[in-house]
Tab-separated table of C-alpha atoms and ligand atoms in Angstrom:
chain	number	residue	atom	x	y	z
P	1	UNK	CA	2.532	14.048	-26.899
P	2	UNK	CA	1.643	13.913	-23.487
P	3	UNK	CA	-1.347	12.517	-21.335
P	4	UNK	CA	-2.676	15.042	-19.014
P	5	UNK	CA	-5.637	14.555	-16.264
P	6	UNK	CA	-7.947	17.464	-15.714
P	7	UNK	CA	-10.229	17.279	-12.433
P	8	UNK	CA	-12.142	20.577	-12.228
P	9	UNK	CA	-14.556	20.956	-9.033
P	10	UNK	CA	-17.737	21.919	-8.727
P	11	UNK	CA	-17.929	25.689	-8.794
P	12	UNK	CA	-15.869	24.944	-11.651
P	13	UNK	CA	-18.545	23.415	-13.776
P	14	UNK	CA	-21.448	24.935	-11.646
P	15	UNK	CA	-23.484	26.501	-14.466
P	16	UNK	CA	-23.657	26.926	-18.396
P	17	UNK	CA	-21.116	29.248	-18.819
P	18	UNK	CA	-18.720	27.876	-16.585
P	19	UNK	CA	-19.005	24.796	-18.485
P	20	UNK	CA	-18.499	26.687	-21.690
P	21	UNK	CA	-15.240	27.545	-19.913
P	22	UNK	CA	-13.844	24.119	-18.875
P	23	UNK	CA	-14.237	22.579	-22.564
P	24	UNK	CA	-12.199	25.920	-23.704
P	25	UNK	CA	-9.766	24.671	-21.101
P	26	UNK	CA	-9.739	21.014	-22.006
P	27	UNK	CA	-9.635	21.582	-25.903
P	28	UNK	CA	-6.866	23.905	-26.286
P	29	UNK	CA	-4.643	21.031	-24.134
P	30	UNK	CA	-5.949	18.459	-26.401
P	31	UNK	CA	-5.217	21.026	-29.264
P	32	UNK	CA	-1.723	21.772	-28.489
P	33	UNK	CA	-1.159	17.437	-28.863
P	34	UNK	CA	-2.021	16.058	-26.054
P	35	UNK	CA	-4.361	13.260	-24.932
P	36	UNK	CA	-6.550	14.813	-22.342
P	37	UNK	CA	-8.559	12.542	-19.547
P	38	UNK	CA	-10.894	15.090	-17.725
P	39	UNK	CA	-12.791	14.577	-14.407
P	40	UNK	CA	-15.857	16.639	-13.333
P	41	UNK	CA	-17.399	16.970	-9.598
P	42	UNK	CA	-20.789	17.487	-9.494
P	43	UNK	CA	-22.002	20.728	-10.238
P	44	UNK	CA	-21.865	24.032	-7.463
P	45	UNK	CA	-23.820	22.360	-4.410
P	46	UNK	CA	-25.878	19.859	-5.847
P	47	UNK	CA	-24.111	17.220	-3.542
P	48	UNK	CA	-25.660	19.418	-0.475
P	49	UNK	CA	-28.983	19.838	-2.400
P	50	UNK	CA	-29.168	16.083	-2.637
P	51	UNK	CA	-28.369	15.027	0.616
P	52	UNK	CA	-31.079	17.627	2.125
P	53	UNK	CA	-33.959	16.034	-0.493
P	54	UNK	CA	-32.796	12.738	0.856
P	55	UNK	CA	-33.381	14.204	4.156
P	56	UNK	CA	-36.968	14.870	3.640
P	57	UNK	CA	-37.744	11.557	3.109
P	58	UNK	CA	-35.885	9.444	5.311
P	59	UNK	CA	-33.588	10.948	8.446
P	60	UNK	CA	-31.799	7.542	8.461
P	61	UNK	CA	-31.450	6.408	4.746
P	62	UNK	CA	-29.479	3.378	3.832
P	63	UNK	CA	-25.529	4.586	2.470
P	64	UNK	CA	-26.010	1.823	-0.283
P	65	UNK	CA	-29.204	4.219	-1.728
P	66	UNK	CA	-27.407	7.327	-0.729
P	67	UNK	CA	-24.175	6.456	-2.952
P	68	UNK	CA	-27.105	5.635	-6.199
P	69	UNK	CA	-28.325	9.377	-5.293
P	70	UNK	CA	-25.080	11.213	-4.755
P	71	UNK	CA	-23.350	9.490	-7.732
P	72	UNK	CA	-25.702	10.951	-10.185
P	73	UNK	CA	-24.271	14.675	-9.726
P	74	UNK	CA	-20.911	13.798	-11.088
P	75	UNK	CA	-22.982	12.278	-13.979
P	76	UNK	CA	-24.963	14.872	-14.787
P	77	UNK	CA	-21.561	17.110	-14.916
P	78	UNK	CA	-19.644	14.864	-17.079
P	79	UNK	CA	-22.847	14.435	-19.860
P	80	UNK	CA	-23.076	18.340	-19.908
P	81	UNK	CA	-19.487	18.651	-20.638
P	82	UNK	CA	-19.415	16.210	-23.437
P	83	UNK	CA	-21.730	18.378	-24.833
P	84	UNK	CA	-20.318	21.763	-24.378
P	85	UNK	CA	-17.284	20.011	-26.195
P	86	UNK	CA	-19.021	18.195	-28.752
P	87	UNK	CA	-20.236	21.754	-29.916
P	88	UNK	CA	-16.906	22.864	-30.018
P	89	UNK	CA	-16.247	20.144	-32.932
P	90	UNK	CA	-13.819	17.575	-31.104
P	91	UNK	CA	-14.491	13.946	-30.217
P	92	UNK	CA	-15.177	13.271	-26.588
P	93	UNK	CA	-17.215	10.688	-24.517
P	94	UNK	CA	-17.928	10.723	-21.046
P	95	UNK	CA	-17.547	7.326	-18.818
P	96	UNK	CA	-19.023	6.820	-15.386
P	97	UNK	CA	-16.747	5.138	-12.448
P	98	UNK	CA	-17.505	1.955	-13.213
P	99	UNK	CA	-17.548	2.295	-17.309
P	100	UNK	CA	-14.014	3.789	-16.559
P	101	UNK	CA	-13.097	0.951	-14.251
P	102	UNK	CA	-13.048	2.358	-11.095
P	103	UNK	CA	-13.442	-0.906	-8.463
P	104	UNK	CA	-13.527	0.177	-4.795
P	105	UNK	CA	-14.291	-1.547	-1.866
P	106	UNK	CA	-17.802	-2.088	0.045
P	107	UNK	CA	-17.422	0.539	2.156
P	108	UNK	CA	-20.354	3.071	0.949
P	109	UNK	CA	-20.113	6.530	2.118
P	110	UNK	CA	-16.339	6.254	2.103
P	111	UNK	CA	-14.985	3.519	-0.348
P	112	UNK	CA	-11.354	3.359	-1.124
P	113	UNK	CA	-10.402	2.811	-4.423
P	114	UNK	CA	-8.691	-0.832	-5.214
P	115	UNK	CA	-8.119	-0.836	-8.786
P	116	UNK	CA	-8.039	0.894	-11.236
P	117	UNK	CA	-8.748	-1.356	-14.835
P	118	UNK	CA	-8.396	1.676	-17.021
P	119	UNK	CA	-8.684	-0.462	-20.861
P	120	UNK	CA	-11.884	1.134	-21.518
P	121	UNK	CA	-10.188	4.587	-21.415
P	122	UNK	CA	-7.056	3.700	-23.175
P	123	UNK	CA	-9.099	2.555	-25.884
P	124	UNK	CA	-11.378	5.784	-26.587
P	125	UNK	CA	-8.087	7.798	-25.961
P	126	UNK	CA	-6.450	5.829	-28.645
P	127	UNK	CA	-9.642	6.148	-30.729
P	128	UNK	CA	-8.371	10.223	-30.081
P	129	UNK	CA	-11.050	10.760	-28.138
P	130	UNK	CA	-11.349	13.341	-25.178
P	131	UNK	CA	-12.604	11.012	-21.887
P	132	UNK	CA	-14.368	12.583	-19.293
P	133	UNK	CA	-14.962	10.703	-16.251
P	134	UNK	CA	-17.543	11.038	-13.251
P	135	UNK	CA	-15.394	12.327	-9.982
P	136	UNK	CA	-15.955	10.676	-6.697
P	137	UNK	CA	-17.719	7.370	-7.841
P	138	UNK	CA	-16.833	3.711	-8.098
P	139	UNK	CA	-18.378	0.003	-7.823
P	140	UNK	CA	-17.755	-2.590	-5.473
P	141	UNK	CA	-17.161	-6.493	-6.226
P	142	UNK	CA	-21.156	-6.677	-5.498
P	143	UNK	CA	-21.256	-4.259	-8.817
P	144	UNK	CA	-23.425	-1.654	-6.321
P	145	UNK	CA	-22.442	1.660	-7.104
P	146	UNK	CA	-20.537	3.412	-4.077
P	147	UNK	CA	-19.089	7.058	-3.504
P	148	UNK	CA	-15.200	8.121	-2.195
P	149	UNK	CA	-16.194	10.667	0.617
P	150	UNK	CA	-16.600	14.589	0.474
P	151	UNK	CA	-14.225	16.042	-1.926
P	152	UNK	CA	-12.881	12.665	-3.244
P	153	UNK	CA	-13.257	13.513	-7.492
P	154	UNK	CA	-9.363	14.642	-6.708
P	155	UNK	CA	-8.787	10.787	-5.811
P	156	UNK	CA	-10.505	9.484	-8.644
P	157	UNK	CA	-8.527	11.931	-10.485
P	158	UNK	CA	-4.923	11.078	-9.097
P	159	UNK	CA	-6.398	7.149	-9.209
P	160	UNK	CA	-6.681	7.367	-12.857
P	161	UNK	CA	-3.331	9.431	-13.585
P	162	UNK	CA	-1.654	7.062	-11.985
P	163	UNK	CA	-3.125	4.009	-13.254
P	164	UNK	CA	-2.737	5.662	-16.953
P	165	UNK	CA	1.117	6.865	-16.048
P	166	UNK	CA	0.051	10.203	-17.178
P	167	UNK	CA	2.361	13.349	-17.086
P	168	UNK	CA	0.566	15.324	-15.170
P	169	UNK	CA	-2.878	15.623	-12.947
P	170	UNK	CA	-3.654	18.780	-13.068
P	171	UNK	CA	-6.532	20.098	-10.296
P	172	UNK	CA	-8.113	23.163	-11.098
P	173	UNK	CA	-10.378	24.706	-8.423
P	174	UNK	CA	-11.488	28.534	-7.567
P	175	UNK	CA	-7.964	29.197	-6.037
P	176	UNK	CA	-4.885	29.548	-7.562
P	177	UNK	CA	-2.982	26.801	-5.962
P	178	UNK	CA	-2.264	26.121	-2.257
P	179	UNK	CA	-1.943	28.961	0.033
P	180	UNK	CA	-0.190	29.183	3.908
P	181	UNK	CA	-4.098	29.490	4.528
P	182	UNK	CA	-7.527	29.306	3.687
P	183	UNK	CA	-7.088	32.266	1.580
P	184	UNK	CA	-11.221	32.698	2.538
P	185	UNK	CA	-10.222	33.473	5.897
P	186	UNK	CA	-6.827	34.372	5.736
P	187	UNK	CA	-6.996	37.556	3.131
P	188	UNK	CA	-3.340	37.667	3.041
P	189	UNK	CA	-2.504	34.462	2.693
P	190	UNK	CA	0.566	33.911	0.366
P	191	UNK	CA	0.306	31.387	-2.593
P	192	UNK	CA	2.993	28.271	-2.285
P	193	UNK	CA	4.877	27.887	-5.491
P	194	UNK	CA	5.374	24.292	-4.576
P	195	UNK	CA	4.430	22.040	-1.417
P	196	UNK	CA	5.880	18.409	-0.744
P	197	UNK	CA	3.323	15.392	-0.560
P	198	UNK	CA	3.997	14.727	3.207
P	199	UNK	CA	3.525	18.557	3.929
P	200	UNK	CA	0.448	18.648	1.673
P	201	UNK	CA	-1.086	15.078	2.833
P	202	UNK	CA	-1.336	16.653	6.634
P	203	UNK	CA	-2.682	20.012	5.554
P	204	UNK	CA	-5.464	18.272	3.628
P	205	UNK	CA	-5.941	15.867	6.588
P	206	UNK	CA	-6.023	18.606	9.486
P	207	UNK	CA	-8.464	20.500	7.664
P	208	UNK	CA	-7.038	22.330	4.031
P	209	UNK	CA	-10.087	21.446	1.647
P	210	UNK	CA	-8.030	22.494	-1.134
P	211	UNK	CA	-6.830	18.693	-2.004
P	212	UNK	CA	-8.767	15.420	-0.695
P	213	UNK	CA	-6.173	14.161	1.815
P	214	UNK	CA	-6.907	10.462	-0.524
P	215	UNK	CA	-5.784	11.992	-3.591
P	216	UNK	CA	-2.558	13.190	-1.687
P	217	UNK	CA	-1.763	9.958	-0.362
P	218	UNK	CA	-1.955	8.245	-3.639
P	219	UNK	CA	0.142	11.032	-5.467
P	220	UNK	CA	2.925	10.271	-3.200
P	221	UNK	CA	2.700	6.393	-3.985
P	222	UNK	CA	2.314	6.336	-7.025
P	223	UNK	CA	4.478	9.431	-7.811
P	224	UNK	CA	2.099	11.441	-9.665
P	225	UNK	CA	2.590	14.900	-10.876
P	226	UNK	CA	-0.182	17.091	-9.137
P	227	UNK	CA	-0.340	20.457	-9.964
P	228	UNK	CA	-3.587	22.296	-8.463
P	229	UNK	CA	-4.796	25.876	-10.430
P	230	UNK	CA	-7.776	27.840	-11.067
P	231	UNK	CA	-10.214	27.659	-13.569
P	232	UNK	CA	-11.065	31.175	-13.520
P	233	UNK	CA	-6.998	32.711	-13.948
P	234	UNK	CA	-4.310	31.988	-16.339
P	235	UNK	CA	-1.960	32.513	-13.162
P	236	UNK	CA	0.314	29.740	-12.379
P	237	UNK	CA	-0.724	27.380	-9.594
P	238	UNK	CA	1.248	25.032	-7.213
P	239	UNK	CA	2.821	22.210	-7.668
P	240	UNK	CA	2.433	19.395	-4.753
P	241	UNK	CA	5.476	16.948	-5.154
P	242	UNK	CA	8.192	14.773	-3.586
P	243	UNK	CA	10.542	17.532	-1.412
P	244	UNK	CA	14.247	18.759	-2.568
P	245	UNK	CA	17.275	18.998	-0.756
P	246	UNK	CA	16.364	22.649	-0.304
P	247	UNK	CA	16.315	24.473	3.014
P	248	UNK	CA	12.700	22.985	4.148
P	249	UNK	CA	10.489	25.691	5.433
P	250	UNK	CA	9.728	25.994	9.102
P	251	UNK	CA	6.046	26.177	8.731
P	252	UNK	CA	4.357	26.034	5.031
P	253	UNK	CA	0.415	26.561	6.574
P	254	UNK	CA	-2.178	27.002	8.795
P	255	UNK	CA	-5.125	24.621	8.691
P	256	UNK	CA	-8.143	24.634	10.662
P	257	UNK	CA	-10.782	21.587	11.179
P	258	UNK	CA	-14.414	22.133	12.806
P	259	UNK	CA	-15.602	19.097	12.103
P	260	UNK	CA	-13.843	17.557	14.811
P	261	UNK	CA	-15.848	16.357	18.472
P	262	UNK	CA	-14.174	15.788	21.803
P	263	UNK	CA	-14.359	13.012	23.938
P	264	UNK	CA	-14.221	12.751	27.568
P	265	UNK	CA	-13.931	9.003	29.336
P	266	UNK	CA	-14.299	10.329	32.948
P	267	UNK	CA	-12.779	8.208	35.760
P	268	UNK	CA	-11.801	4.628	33.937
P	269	UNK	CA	-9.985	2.148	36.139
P	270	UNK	CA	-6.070	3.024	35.965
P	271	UNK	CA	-4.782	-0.343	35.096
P	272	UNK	CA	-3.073	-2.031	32.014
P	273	UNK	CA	-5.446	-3.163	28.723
P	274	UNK	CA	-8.053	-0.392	29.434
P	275	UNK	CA	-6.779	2.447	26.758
P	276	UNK	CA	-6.585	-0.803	24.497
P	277	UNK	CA	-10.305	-1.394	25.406
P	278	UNK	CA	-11.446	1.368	24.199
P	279	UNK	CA	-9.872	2.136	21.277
P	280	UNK	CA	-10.447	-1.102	20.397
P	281	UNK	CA	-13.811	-1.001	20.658
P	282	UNK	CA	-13.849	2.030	18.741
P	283	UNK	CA	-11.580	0.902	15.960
P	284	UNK	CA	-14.418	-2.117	15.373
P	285	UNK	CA	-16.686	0.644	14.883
P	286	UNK	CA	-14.421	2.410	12.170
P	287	UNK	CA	-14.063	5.360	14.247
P	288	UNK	CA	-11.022	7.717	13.492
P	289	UNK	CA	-9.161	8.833	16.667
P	290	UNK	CA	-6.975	11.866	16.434
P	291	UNK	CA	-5.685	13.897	19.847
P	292	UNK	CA	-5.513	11.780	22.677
P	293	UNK	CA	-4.804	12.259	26.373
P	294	UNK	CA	-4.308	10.493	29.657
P	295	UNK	CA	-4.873	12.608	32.872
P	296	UNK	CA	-2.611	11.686	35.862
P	297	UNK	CA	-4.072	8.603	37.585
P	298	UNK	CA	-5.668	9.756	41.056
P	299	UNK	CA	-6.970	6.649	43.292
P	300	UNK	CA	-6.661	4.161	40.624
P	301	UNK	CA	-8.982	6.166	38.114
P	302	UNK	CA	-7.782	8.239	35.357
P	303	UNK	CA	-10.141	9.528	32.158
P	304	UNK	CA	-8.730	9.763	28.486
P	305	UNK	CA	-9.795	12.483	26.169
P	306	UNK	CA	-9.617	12.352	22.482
P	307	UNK	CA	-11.211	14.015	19.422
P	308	UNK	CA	-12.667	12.220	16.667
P	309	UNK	CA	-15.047	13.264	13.407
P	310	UNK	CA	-17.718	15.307	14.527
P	311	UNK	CA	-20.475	13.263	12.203
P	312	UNK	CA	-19.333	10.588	14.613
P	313	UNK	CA	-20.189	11.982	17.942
P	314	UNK	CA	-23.638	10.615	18.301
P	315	UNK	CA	-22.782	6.845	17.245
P	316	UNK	CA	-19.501	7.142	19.578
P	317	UNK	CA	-21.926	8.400	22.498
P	318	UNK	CA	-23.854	5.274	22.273
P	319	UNK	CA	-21.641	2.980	21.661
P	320	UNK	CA	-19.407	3.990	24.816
P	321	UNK	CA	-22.873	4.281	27.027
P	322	UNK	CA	-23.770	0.734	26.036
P	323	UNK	CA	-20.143	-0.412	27.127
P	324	UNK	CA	-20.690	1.248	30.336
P	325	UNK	CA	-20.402	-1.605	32.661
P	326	UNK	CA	-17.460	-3.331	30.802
P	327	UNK	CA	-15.552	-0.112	30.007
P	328	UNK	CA	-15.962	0.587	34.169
P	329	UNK	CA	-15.905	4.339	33.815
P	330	UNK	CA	-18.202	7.256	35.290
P	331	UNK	CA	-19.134	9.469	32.588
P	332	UNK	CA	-18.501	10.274	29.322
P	333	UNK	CA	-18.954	13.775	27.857
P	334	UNK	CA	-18.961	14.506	24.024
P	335	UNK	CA	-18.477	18.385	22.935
P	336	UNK	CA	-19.006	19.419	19.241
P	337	UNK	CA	-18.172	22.916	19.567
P	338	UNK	CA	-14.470	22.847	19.456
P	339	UNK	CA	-12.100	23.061	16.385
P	340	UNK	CA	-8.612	21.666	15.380
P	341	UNK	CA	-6.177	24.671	14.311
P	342	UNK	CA	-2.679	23.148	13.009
P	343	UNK	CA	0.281	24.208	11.517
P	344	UNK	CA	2.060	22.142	9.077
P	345	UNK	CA	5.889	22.401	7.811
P	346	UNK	CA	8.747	19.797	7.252
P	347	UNK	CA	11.435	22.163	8.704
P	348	UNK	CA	9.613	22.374	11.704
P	349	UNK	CA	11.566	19.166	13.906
P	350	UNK	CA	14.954	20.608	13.417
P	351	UNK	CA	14.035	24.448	14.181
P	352	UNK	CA	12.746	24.674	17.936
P	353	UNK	CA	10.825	27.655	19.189
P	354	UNK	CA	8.274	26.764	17.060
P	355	UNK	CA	5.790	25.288	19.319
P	356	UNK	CA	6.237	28.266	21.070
P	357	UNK	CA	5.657	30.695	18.977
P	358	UNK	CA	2.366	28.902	17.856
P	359	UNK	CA	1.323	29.076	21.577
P	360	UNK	CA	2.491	32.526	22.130
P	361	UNK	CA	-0.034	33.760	19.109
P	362	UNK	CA	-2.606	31.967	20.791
P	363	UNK	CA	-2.264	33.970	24.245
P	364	UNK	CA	-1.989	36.775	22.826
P	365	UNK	CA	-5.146	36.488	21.009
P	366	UNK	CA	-6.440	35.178	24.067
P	367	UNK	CA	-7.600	31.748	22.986
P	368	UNK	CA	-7.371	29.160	25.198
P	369	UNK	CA	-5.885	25.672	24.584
P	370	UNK	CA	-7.783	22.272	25.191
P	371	UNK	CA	-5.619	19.628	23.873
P	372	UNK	CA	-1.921	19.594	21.886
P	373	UNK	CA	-1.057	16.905	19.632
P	374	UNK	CA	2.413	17.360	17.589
P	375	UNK	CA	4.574	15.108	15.043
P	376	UNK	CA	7.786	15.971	13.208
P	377	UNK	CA	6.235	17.969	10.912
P	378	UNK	CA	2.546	19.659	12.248
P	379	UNK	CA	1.562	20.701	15.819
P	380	UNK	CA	-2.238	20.764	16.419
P	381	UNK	CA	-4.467	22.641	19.258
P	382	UNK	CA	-7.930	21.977	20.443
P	383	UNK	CA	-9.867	25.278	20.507
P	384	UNK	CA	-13.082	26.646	21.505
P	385	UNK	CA	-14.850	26.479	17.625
P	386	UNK	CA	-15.732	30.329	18.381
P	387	UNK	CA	-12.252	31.005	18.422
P	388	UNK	CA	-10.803	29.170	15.319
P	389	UNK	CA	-10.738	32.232	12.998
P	390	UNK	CA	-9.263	34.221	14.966
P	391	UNK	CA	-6.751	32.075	15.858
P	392	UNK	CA	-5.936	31.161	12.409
P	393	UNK	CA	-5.375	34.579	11.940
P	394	UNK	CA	-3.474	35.465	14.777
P	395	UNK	CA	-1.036	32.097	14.036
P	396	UNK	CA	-0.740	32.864	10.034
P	397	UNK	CA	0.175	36.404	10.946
P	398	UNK	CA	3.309	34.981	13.726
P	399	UNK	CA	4.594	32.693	11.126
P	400	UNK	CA	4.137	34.962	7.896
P	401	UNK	CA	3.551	38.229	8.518
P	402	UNK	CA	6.354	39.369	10.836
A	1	ADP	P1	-13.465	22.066	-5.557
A	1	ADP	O1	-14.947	22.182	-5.556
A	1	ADP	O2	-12.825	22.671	-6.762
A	1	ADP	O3	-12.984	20.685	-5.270
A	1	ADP	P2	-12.987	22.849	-2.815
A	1	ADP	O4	-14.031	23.752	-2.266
A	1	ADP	O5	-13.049	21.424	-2.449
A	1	ADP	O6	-12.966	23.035	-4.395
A	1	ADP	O7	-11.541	23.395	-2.424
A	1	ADP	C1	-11.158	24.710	-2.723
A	1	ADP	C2	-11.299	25.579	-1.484
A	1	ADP	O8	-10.366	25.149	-0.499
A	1	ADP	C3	-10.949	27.024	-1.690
A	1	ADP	O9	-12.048	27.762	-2.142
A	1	ADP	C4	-10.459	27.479	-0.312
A	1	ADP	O10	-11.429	28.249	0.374
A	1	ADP	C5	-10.253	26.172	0.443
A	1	ADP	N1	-8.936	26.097	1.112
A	1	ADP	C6	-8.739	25.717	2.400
A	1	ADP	N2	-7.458	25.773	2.727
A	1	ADP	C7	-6.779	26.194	1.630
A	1	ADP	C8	-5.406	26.454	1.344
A	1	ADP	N3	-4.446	26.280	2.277
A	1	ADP	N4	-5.077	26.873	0.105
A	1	ADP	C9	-6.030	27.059	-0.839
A	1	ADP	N5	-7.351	26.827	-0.622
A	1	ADP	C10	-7.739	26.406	0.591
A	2	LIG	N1	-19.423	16.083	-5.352
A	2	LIG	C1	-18.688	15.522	-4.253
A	2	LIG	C2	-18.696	16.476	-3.068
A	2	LIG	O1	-19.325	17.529	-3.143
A	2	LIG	C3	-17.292	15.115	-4.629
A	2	LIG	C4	-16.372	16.228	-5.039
A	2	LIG	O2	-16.798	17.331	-5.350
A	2	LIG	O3	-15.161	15.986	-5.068
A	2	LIG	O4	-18.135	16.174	-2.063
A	3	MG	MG1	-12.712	19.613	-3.479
């Protein structure tokens, strides 16, 4: 007998019939002998409907109220299901975050999970019960309900696999498993039989929705089996997991980010302690910093560019304006319309040529670069957001398509 996690997203359980279809999926596994945990997003967009209601009512409402609102879509999901199954004939109950034990900390909006005290499940799953749990929900140590960030149901999923030591987490979506792109806007995209953590953790980061870069994270700690598939095929999926002594692959995708901003700090004071100013300053704020860069100092001023979360731009704008006078710089220019386009691939340190080639698809396609970040195993350019199709498209057909 095994124990098997199920997370299914949210076109996954996004009407009637498609719910009709996950409990056919989750009883046959608990059929064939196993012990089945399940956990369900909210259902289609009813995240997005709920934020815009919110919306009409308050542009500025508090994240403790907004993590009470969004948390109920994941509920509504999981009661559904139990009763989808219950028709079927098998035993099931449905748990939210904090009936399953899910304690995260304050941070609403974006709460990272701390523990996991999983009893309650054990027990129904030794009562032989099917448990399905609310995605993307947990409570703090002031027992207020909070929420994981867009997309995180695939970290309460891996949270509870791994707290549970289950066999396998298995996250089924409307793909078939991870592809070298967004197989949306790369039509021939090829599926990836299998993808190592570290590859998979900075796809998800630099932009792959496919996995919550969370749930990626934790799989690799915790060694978790992760295996993501569709709902909607029998085909097999891919398997996300710790990387052999095979030949690595030069590049195993193409990601692309637009919710990204750039920052420009125009004419700071070229001395020591002022990048640690500012980033400092920043970090206090919780801001996430990705591409940064230093021009050439030029009569003891230089400016530093860097891009961070889009949904951040405004709060960043003020809080650098209000810092004005301490900071000592000239301007500071924020631009939303620009996009991160990356390619990802743990063969990619010992292989050179491969910047260039990523470059040369670019100029060809005549897209222009703003900003280069790279690592051992992803390079990243700042684009024009106009341009970030096409340039996925031009860079997935270099790498893949020769
Ligand atoms: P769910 O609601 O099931 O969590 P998501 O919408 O969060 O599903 O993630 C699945 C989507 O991720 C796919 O529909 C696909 O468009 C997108 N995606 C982006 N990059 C990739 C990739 N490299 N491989 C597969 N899917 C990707
Ligand atoms: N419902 C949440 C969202 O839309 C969480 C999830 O689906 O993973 O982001
Ligand atoms: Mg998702």
């Amino acid at each position: 007998m095994s124990l098997i996690v199920q997370k299914f997203g949210g076109t996954s359980v996004a009407n009637t019939g498609r719910l009709q279809n996950v409990a056919d999926i989750v009883t046959s596994t608990y059929k064939a002998g196993n012990q089945v945990v399940v956990v369900v997003s909210a259902q289609g967009d009813t995240t997005d409907d709920f934020i815009a209601k919110a919306a009409e009512l308050n542009d500025r409402p508090s994240k403790r109220e907004m993590d009470v609102l969004l948390s109920a879509g994941e509920q509504i999901s999981m009661a559904l299901l139990a009763m989808a199954i219950q028709k079927l004939g098998f035993p099931v109950i449905s748990l939210t975050g904090w009936q399953a034990g899910i304690e995260t900390d304050i941070n609403y909006s974006e709460a990272r999970i701390r523990k996991v005290t999983a009893e309650r499940i054990r027990s129904e799953l030794d009562r032989n019960r099917i448990v399905i749990v609310a995605g993307f929900q947990g409570i703090n140590k002031q027992d207020d309900i909070t929420t994981l960030g867009r997309g995180g149901s695939d970290t309460t999923a891996v949270a509870i696999a791994a707290s549970l030591g289950a066999d396998l987490c298995q996250i089924y979506t409307d793909v078939d498993g991870v592809y070298t792109a967004d197989p949306r806007l790369v039509p021939d995209a090829r599926k990836l039989e299998a993808i190592t953590y570290d590859e998979m953790l900075e796809l998800a980061t630099l932009g792959a929705q496919v996995l919550h870069n969370r749930s990626v994270e934790m799989a690799k700690k915790y060694n978790v089996d992760l295996e993501v598939v569709s709902s909607f095929t029998r085909n097999p999926g891919t398997k996300v997991k710790e990387g052999s002594d095979m030949e690595k692959m030069n590049v195993s995708g193409v990601a692309r980010d637009n919710n990204c901003a750039r920052v420009a700090i125009i004419n700071l004071p070229d001395e020591p302690g002022v990048a640690f100013k500012v980033f400092s300053l920043l970090a206090k704020h919780k801001v996430n910093i990705d591409i940064i860069l230093q021009s050439v100092g030029q009569k003891g001023r230089k400016s530093i560019t860097f891009t961070i979360p889009e949904d951040k731009a405004e709060e960043v704008g003020k809080i650098l304006n209000a810092n004005k006078e301490g900071l000592d710089f000239e301007d500071v220019s924020i631009n939303t319309t620009v996009a991160k386009v990356s390619i990802v691939g743990a063969g990619m340190a010992s292989n050179p040529g491969v910047a260039a080639m990523m470059f040369e698809a670019l100029a060809s396609a005549g897209i222009n670069i703003r900003m280069i970040s790279t690592s051992e195993i992803k390079i990243s350019v700042l684009i024009n957001e106009e341009d970030s199709e096409k340039a996925v498209r031009a860079i997935h057909q270099k790498f893949f398509n020769m």
